[in-house]
Structures are given as structure tokens and as C-alpha cells.
Amino acid sequence: MTHPLAPYAVSVSHSKGRQYQEPSPGYRTEFQRDRDRIIHCTAFRRLEYKTQVFVNHEGDLFRTRLTHSIEVAQISRAIARALKLNEDVTEAIALAHDLGHTPFGHAGQDALNESMSPFGGFEHNLQSLRVVDHLEEKYAEFDGLNLTFETREGILKHCSAKNAQQLGELGLRFTHNTQPSLEAQLTNLSDEIAYNNHDIDDGLRAGLITTEQLSQVRLFQAQFEQVTKLYPKLSSKRIAHEVVRRMINCLASDLIKTSLVNITNAAPETIDNIRQHKQTLINFSDPIKELNLELKQFLRQNMYRHYRVYRMTKKAKKIVQGLFNVFIDDIQLMPTEHNHKAQQAEAEYGHHGRARMVCDYIAGMTDRYAINEYNKLFDPIELT
Ligand code: MG
């Protein structure tokens, strides 16, 4: 860490540590080690073949969850540095925040949650934590990645009160109404900055939305007018990028400025002051909050409900629910390793345990793996 940290930043000296004690990492900080473990895990590599809005095979130019996670890391590190917060833990949180996502983005997640509703439901955020706490099987001495409390705290953005009760100290903030670290708070909002802006970029490229439609979005229009005035002959591709980069900059700058004022007013001295504060200190200003909301509503109405996206949503639901139903009825249809886990979980926790193992198997699938599995199980011509 080359820049001095604010006294209320996440720091190695005040870390609540790892579940299993390990020797210190030597040349790296504890949070750099977290980041490195995340980059080397299986779920991280699978992010390349998972999508948010588009499906992986729809085109090579669209964001995947991997490029999205890298963009979130980029935005949040810049913000962390400007606020003298811990860049290392911020990067680790950003790279891990989507590890628990199902195939087919929101559609897959809704479908899995529906199928799992009699068995405790499915929360993608909780699943990200489950991946780093339990599901990765790489280390000799523990399951999961044995990450620090601070990285895990940042990964768990939301959680129902019921599930929070099972999580010990990590779940307390959802029942006691306290706040996570500033690093966790800023990564959460960087996620929003990243996906709103890249969805515009991808949406324009896919022809799902047009710049004419976007003129009703004030945040877009202000930058669009500036760019086309400065560069009247610019190609539409370059205009889109120039506008999007300005929008990201505008949102990130506002977040930094507003949060600095909030922090100055709250005058925290330690990270405990941050956690005990009655509300989050990392925030957009009220006018930008309003403009951001307008942008989100536009995307919801014009892009996420576009018929081409909707068709894929329907198909994704069919695949995820089809897989869940067929596996829950007969776990022997799952690959041996998953079948064994389901048998064990059933012996220990009954039908709920069996369902959770089926759910873990499906949640871990990439888009194309899920499509292939579905075809193998339901298409009579597919032989293996
Ligand atoms: Mg995300």
C-alpha cells in the first residue's frame, strides 16, 4: 500500500482475521492474498461464461460477469484511493461479488429461487459467500478460500434476516442494523455504476436501444450533447464510448465528493465508528441519485423488458427449472460427485439438504454448460 490510509479504513492491523489461522502472507497484504485466492478459484474462471443480460454465445463483444467484475474492481479501486481507503480489500470484494451468480443472469437466479422456495430459497449474494466459504475445494486444510472477515463482509451485500442468523458475526449487521466498512459500501455502489453504464453500451451495440430513446435520460443526454458538440463528425461507436466514459466519471466523481462531505461531517475515528453509524456514508448526492434512478428505470423498461431479452429470459427459466425438476426427482442423473454430495446431504439434513446440493450444482453452471446439460437430458437425439 503506497498511499496512507484513513484511520477508519479497513486495515490489516484491525482485521477480524480468517476462520482458520494461517501464517502471514509475507510479501503481500492479507487482502492481496484474498484477491489472489479469488482470482485462482474455479468460480472466478466460470464468470467468463456467465452473463447478466445477454447470453454468452450471443456475441463476443458483450460484457460477461468476468469483464463486469473487472470493471467494478477498476471503478471501486479508483474511488477507494481517492478516499484514502483500502484498495486491496476493495479489489478483492469487487472480484468476488458475483461469484455466486447462476447461469443466465437475473432470469436464472429468479428461476432457481422459485424452485428452491420450499427449501429456503436462493439468494445470489449469499451464494457468493457460500462459494468462498464452502464450495471451493482446493486447499488441504479447509473448504472454501478462508478469506478475511472484511472481504466476506463486503461480498455479502444483502441478506434476509432469517439467513443472517445462521452467519454468526458476519450476519449481525442485518439484524442489528449496523453498516459494513466504507470499502464494502463503495464497492456496492461501484457495481451499480458499472452495470448501468455497460448495459447502455451493450444495449446500443446490440440495437436494443437507440441514442434517440436515451435522450429522455438526463444523465445520458447531458454528456451526449457535450460530446456531439465537441466532436460533430465522430462515429456513433466512438460517441457511445465517449458518452459512457463521461457518465461513469460523473457518477464516480459525485460519489467521491458527496462521500467526503459525509465522512467529514460524521468525523469517524475508527472503523467501529463506521460500522456503528446509523447510515451508510458512501452515497451519491440527492440530484445524482435522482438521475441515476431515472437511468435505471429507463433500462428496466426499454432494455430488460425488450422482447429479445424477454425471449431469452423465458428460455433461461425453462432450462433452469427443467434441470432442477429432473435432478431433484432423481439425483442419480447428476454427475457422480454431485450425486454423492446430494446423498450425504440428504442423510444429514433430509430433503432440504438434497435440494441445496442440486441448487449448488445448477448455480455453478455456466450458460453453455446449462444449455448442454438440458439438451443431454431432454433431447432424445443427444446421446451423451
Ligand atoms: Mg455485479
XYZ file of C-alpha atoms and ligand atoms in Angstrom:
385
model
C 0.000 0.000 0.000
C 1.748 3.135 -1.146
C -0.753 5.792 -0.109
C -1.574 6.489 3.547
C -4.845 5.014 4.738
C -7.521 6.957 6.574
C -7.725 5.861 10.244
C -11.240 4.441 9.648
C -10.221 2.395 6.583
C -10.061 -1.394 6.642
C -6.564 -2.306 7.776
C -4.595 -5.475 8.340
C -3.854 -4.444 11.930
C -7.563 -4.165 12.787
C -8.696 -7.131 10.723
C -11.022 -9.646 12.352
C -8.963 -12.278 10.593
C -9.703 -15.617 8.956
C -11.726 -18.521 10.241
C -8.686 -20.833 10.106
C -5.444 -19.259 11.333
C -2.667 -19.170 8.753
C 0.874 -17.797 8.722
C 1.000 -14.230 7.398
C 1.480 -13.990 3.632
C 4.936 -12.429 3.660
C 5.276 -10.153 0.658
C 1.588 -9.460 0.197
C -1.029 -7.963 2.488
C -3.756 -10.242 3.856
C -6.233 -8.608 1.475
C -3.959 -9.064 -1.527
C -3.863 -12.732 -0.595
C -7.673 -12.752 -0.562
C -7.709 -11.221 -4.037
C -5.183 -13.752 -5.316
C -7.183 -16.681 -3.945
C -10.290 -15.332 -5.643
C -8.518 -14.996 -8.997
C -7.275 -18.595 -8.760
C -10.619 -20.136 -7.820
C -12.832 -22.173 -10.158
C -15.913 -19.995 -9.741
C -13.900 -16.968 -10.885
C -12.912 -18.625 -14.161
C -16.532 -19.582 -14.784
C -17.515 -15.900 -14.714
C -16.159 -15.694 -18.246
C -19.050 -17.831 -19.459
C -21.801 -16.285 -17.386
C -23.813 -13.267 -18.396
C -26.058 -10.623 -16.893
C -28.372 -9.513 -19.690
C -27.098 -11.267 -22.771
C -26.276 -14.928 -23.094
C -22.653 -15.801 -23.649
C -22.954 -17.080 -27.202
C -24.936 -14.049 -28.407
C -21.748 -12.196 -29.265
C -18.136 -11.774 -28.318
C -18.367 -8.060 -27.646
C -20.788 -8.022 -24.761
C -19.837 -7.926 -21.116
C -19.631 -11.165 -19.256
C -19.635 -11.437 -15.487
C -15.867 -11.637 -15.655
C -15.385 -8.364 -17.517
C -18.115 -6.818 -15.360
C -16.246 -7.839 -12.195
C -13.020 -6.350 -13.569
C -14.840 -3.097 -14.368
C -16.277 -2.990 -10.843
C -12.766 -3.542 -9.466
C -11.429 -0.692 -11.614
C -14.118 1.795 -10.573
C -14.047 0.862 -6.910
C -10.254 0.964 -6.656
C -10.215 4.477 -8.098
C -12.841 5.572 -5.575
C -11.067 3.813 -2.684
C -7.794 5.511 -3.498
C -9.398 8.957 -3.735
C -10.992 8.429 -0.306
C -7.794 7.001 1.241
C -9.493 3.674 1.791
C -8.059 0.186 1.432
C -7.666 -0.576 -2.263
C -6.648 -4.185 -1.710
C -9.769 -5.264 0.138
C -11.885 -3.237 -2.284
C -10.406 -5.121 -5.219
C -10.947 -8.483 -3.524
C -14.607 -7.676 -2.792
C -15.204 -6.451 -6.346
C -13.681 -9.517 -7.986
C -15.673 -11.863 -5.736
C -19.009 -10.066 -5.600
C -20.670 -12.043 -8.408
C -19.128 -15.488 -7.824
C -22.463 -16.930 -6.711
C -24.413 -15.967 -9.786
C -26.387 -18.594 -11.645
C -26.227 -19.088 -15.393
C -28.393 -16.656 -17.447
C -28.189 -13.690 -15.112
C -31.296 -12.466 -13.353
C -33.572 -14.872 -15.185
C -31.616 -17.888 -13.935
C -31.494 -16.548 -10.438
C -35.251 -15.891 -10.269
C -35.966 -19.357 -11.635
C -33.675 -21.046 -9.118
C -35.134 -19.007 -6.276
C -38.618 -20.102 -7.322
C -37.622 -23.768 -7.498
C -35.866 -23.516 -4.141
C -38.720 -21.677 -2.374
C -39.878 -24.775 -0.403
C -36.250 -25.338 0.659
C -35.132 -21.940 1.927
C -34.864 -20.109 -1.410
C -31.841 -18.945 -3.339
C -30.041 -15.612 -2.842
C -27.204 -14.993 -5.303
C -25.411 -12.786 -2.820
C -25.461 -15.407 -0.137
C -24.327 -17.912 -2.751
C -21.221 -15.776 -3.475
C -20.359 -16.107 0.199
C -21.136 -19.828 0.101
C -18.681 -20.229 -2.794
C -15.805 -18.598 -0.913
C -16.728 -20.126 2.473
C -17.635 -23.694 1.472
C -17.918 -24.671 -2.164
C -14.381 -24.205 -3.463
C -12.431 -27.389 -2.777
C -8.796 -26.505 -3.331
C -6.989 -26.220 -0.044
C -5.605 -29.052 2.079
C -6.792 -27.734 5.414
C -10.169 -26.169 4.799
C -13.122 -25.917 2.443
C -13.604 -22.592 0.703
C -10.909 -19.931 0.420
C -10.620 -18.967 4.087
C -10.900 -15.247 3.289
C -10.656 -12.446 5.840
C -13.770 -11.214 7.623
C -13.520 -7.846 5.829
C -13.618 -9.355 2.320
C -16.504 -11.653 3.286
C -18.358 -8.707 4.856
C -18.122 -6.874 1.538
C -19.264 -9.843 -0.526
C -22.465 -10.175 1.493
C -24.300 -7.061 0.338
C -27.812 -8.158 1.163
C -29.190 -10.950 3.236
C -32.588 -11.833 4.654
C -32.829 -11.662 8.456
C -33.550 -15.408 8.558
C -30.373 -16.334 6.686
C -28.337 -13.720 8.561
C -28.984 -15.580 11.805
C -27.029 -18.568 10.504
C -23.951 -16.486 9.712
C -22.645 -15.570 13.158
C -20.790 -12.262 13.408
C -20.978 -11.680 9.661
C -24.777 -11.676 9.730
C -25.126 -9.321 12.692
C -25.402 -6.150 10.672
C -28.603 -7.364 9.015
C -30.268 -7.952 12.365
C -28.635 -5.080 14.318
C -28.894 -2.518 11.537
C -25.229 -1.535 11.533
C -23.100 -0.715 8.473
C -20.327 -2.560 6.675
C -16.891 -0.984 6.049
C -16.662 2.008 3.697
C -14.815 -0.279 1.274
C -17.842 -2.608 1.176
C -20.203 0.349 0.770
C -18.273 1.823 -2.152
C -17.899 -1.485 -3.971
C -21.650 -1.949 -3.786
C -22.271 1.402 -5.491
C -19.426 0.860 -7.990
C -21.263 -2.297 -9.063
C -24.288 -0.162 -9.844
C -22.217 2.430 -11.737
C -20.593 -0.352 -13.756
C -23.691 -2.269 -14.782
C -25.938 0.689 -15.578
C -23.317 2.144 -17.872
C -22.179 -1.018 -19.568
C -25.769 -2.058 -20.149
C -26.235 1.183 -22.084
C -23.078 0.470 -24.050
C -24.041 -3.162 -24.770
C -27.667 -2.214 -25.397
C -26.679 0.344 -28.034
C -24.332 -2.120 -29.694
C -26.967 -4.852 -29.753
C -29.512 -2.429 -31.220
C -31.905 -2.938 -28.312
C -31.928 0.772 -27.501
C -31.081 3.894 -29.501
C -29.493 7.240 -28.687
C -32.837 8.863 -29.630
C -34.595 6.877 -26.908
C -31.811 7.688 -24.484
C -32.374 11.421 -24.962
C -35.079 11.119 -22.262
C -32.389 10.051 -19.791
C -30.899 13.281 -18.468
C -27.653 11.725 -17.337
C -27.042 10.399 -20.850
C -28.340 13.435 -22.720
C -26.100 15.944 -20.905
C -22.965 14.017 -21.880
C -24.277 13.230 -25.366
C -24.809 16.923 -26.118
C -21.340 17.763 -24.874
C -19.642 15.050 -26.944
C -21.508 15.773 -30.192
C -20.839 19.498 -29.785
C -17.132 18.938 -29.211
C -16.836 16.319 -31.962
C -19.594 16.851 -34.546
C -18.179 14.325 -37.004
C -17.469 11.492 -34.598
C -18.656 7.952 -35.482
C -21.555 6.585 -33.443
C -19.324 3.911 -31.935
C -16.907 6.492 -30.557
C -19.744 8.744 -29.435
C -21.196 5.882 -27.380
C -17.877 5.239 -25.667
C -17.171 8.927 -25.039
C -20.623 9.374 -23.502
C -20.393 6.260 -21.340
C -16.947 7.095 -20.030
C -18.143 10.585 -19.110
C -21.188 9.171 -17.354
C -19.019 6.810 -15.303
C -16.725 9.698 -14.444
C -19.637 11.937 -13.485
C -21.133 9.294 -11.168
C -17.810 8.277 -9.604
C -16.779 11.911 -9.043
C -20.107 12.725 -7.430
C -19.795 9.676 -5.200
C -16.311 10.711 -4.074
C -17.294 14.328 -3.429
C -20.516 13.520 -1.579
C -18.929 10.757 0.493
C -16.042 13.028 1.518
C -18.533 15.550 2.862
C -20.472 12.793 4.666
C -17.279 11.423 6.204
C -16.104 14.886 7.278
C -19.466 15.569 8.926
C -19.606 12.221 10.702
C -15.942 12.560 11.767
C -15.301 8.837 12.337
C -12.063 7.915 14.069
C -12.102 4.170 13.707
C -13.730 1.502 11.581
C -16.013 0.749 14.533
C -17.420 4.280 14.215
C -18.161 3.482 10.568
C -19.898 0.216 11.466
C -21.910 1.811 14.272
C -23.003 4.824 12.224
C -26.759 4.902 11.697
C -26.497 5.095 7.914
C -24.042 4.497 5.109
C -21.558 7.315 4.458
C -20.741 6.379 0.866
C -23.527 7.900 -1.183
C -24.416 9.870 -4.285
C -25.718 13.427 -3.884
C -29.521 13.752 -3.987
C -29.680 15.204 -7.538
C -27.415 12.441 -8.904
C -29.396 9.818 -7.008
C -32.487 11.022 -8.834
C -30.772 10.993 -12.236
C -29.377 7.539 -11.553
C -32.836 6.278 -10.705
C -34.138 7.681 -13.989
C -31.415 5.779 -15.836
C -32.260 2.541 -14.031
C -35.951 2.922 -14.809
C -35.142 3.541 -18.469
C -33.054 0.381 -18.639
C -35.736 -1.663 -16.926
C -38.471 -0.508 -19.279
C -36.570 -0.405 -22.537
C -33.852 -2.969 -22.278
C -34.546 -5.624 -19.672
C -38.136 -5.876 -20.965
C -37.172 -5.775 -24.627
C -38.748 -8.732 -26.412
C -35.384 -10.127 -27.475
C -34.177 -10.119 -23.881
C -37.556 -11.427 -22.706
C -37.384 -14.407 -25.068
C -34.036 -15.372 -23.613
C -35.389 -14.843 -20.109
C -38.212 -17.281 -20.791
C -35.859 -19.842 -22.274
C -33.437 -19.484 -19.362
C -36.235 -20.107 -16.871
C -37.290 -23.195 -18.740
C -33.736 -24.554 -18.702
C -33.043 -23.833 -15.023
C -36.416 -25.115 -13.818
C -36.196 -28.141 -16.113
C -32.789 -29.047 -14.724
C -33.903 -28.532 -11.138
C -37.001 -30.695 -11.516
C -35.235 -33.543 -13.229
C -32.351 -33.633 -10.703
C -34.480 -33.247 -7.576
C -36.605 -36.187 -8.730
C -33.598 -38.376 -9.436
C -30.212 -37.270 -8.103
C -28.541 -40.177 -9.887
C -28.849 -38.145 -13.074
C -26.237 -35.729 -11.716
C -22.519 -36.423 -12.206
C -21.183 -38.846 -9.569
C -19.537 -36.224 -7.367
C -22.728 -34.154 -7.117
C -24.863 -37.245 -6.676
C -22.717 -38.331 -3.716
C -22.904 -34.905 -2.146
C -26.684 -34.901 -2.520
C -26.929 -38.357 -0.922
C -24.783 -37.261 2.005
C -26.687 -34.023 2.482
C -29.976 -35.911 2.366
C -28.783 -38.333 5.037
C -27.798 -35.395 7.219
C -30.437 -32.728 6.515
C -33.252 -34.554 4.714
C -34.936 -33.253 1.587
C -33.699 -29.691 2.208
C -30.097 -30.906 2.093
C -30.682 -32.787 -1.132
C -32.314 -29.726 -2.725
C -29.419 -27.474 -1.659
C -26.904 -29.750 -3.403
C -28.968 -29.742 -6.609
C -29.163 -25.961 -6.304
C -25.370 -25.644 -5.829
C -24.768 -27.789 -8.905
C -27.079 -25.677 -11.087
C -25.892 -22.334 -9.655
C -22.307 -23.231 -10.525
C -23.110 -23.904 -14.195
C -22.080 -21.540 -16.967
C -24.673 -20.553 -19.585
C -23.423 -23.009 -22.181
C -22.935 -25.840 -19.680
C -26.544 -25.460 -18.572
C -27.763 -25.484 -22.183
C -25.700 -28.611 -22.900
C -26.953 -30.385 -19.777
C -30.513 -29.517 -20.687
C -30.084 -30.863 -24.207
C -28.457 -34.059 -22.954
C -31.342 -34.694 -20.583
C -34.276 -33.644 -22.689
C -33.258 -34.003 -26.335
C -33.721 -37.624 -27.422
C -31.191 -37.201 -30.247
C -28.386 -36.002 -27.969
C -26.626 -39.181 -26.880
C -24.071 -38.393 -24.181
Mg -22.344 -7.138 -10.114
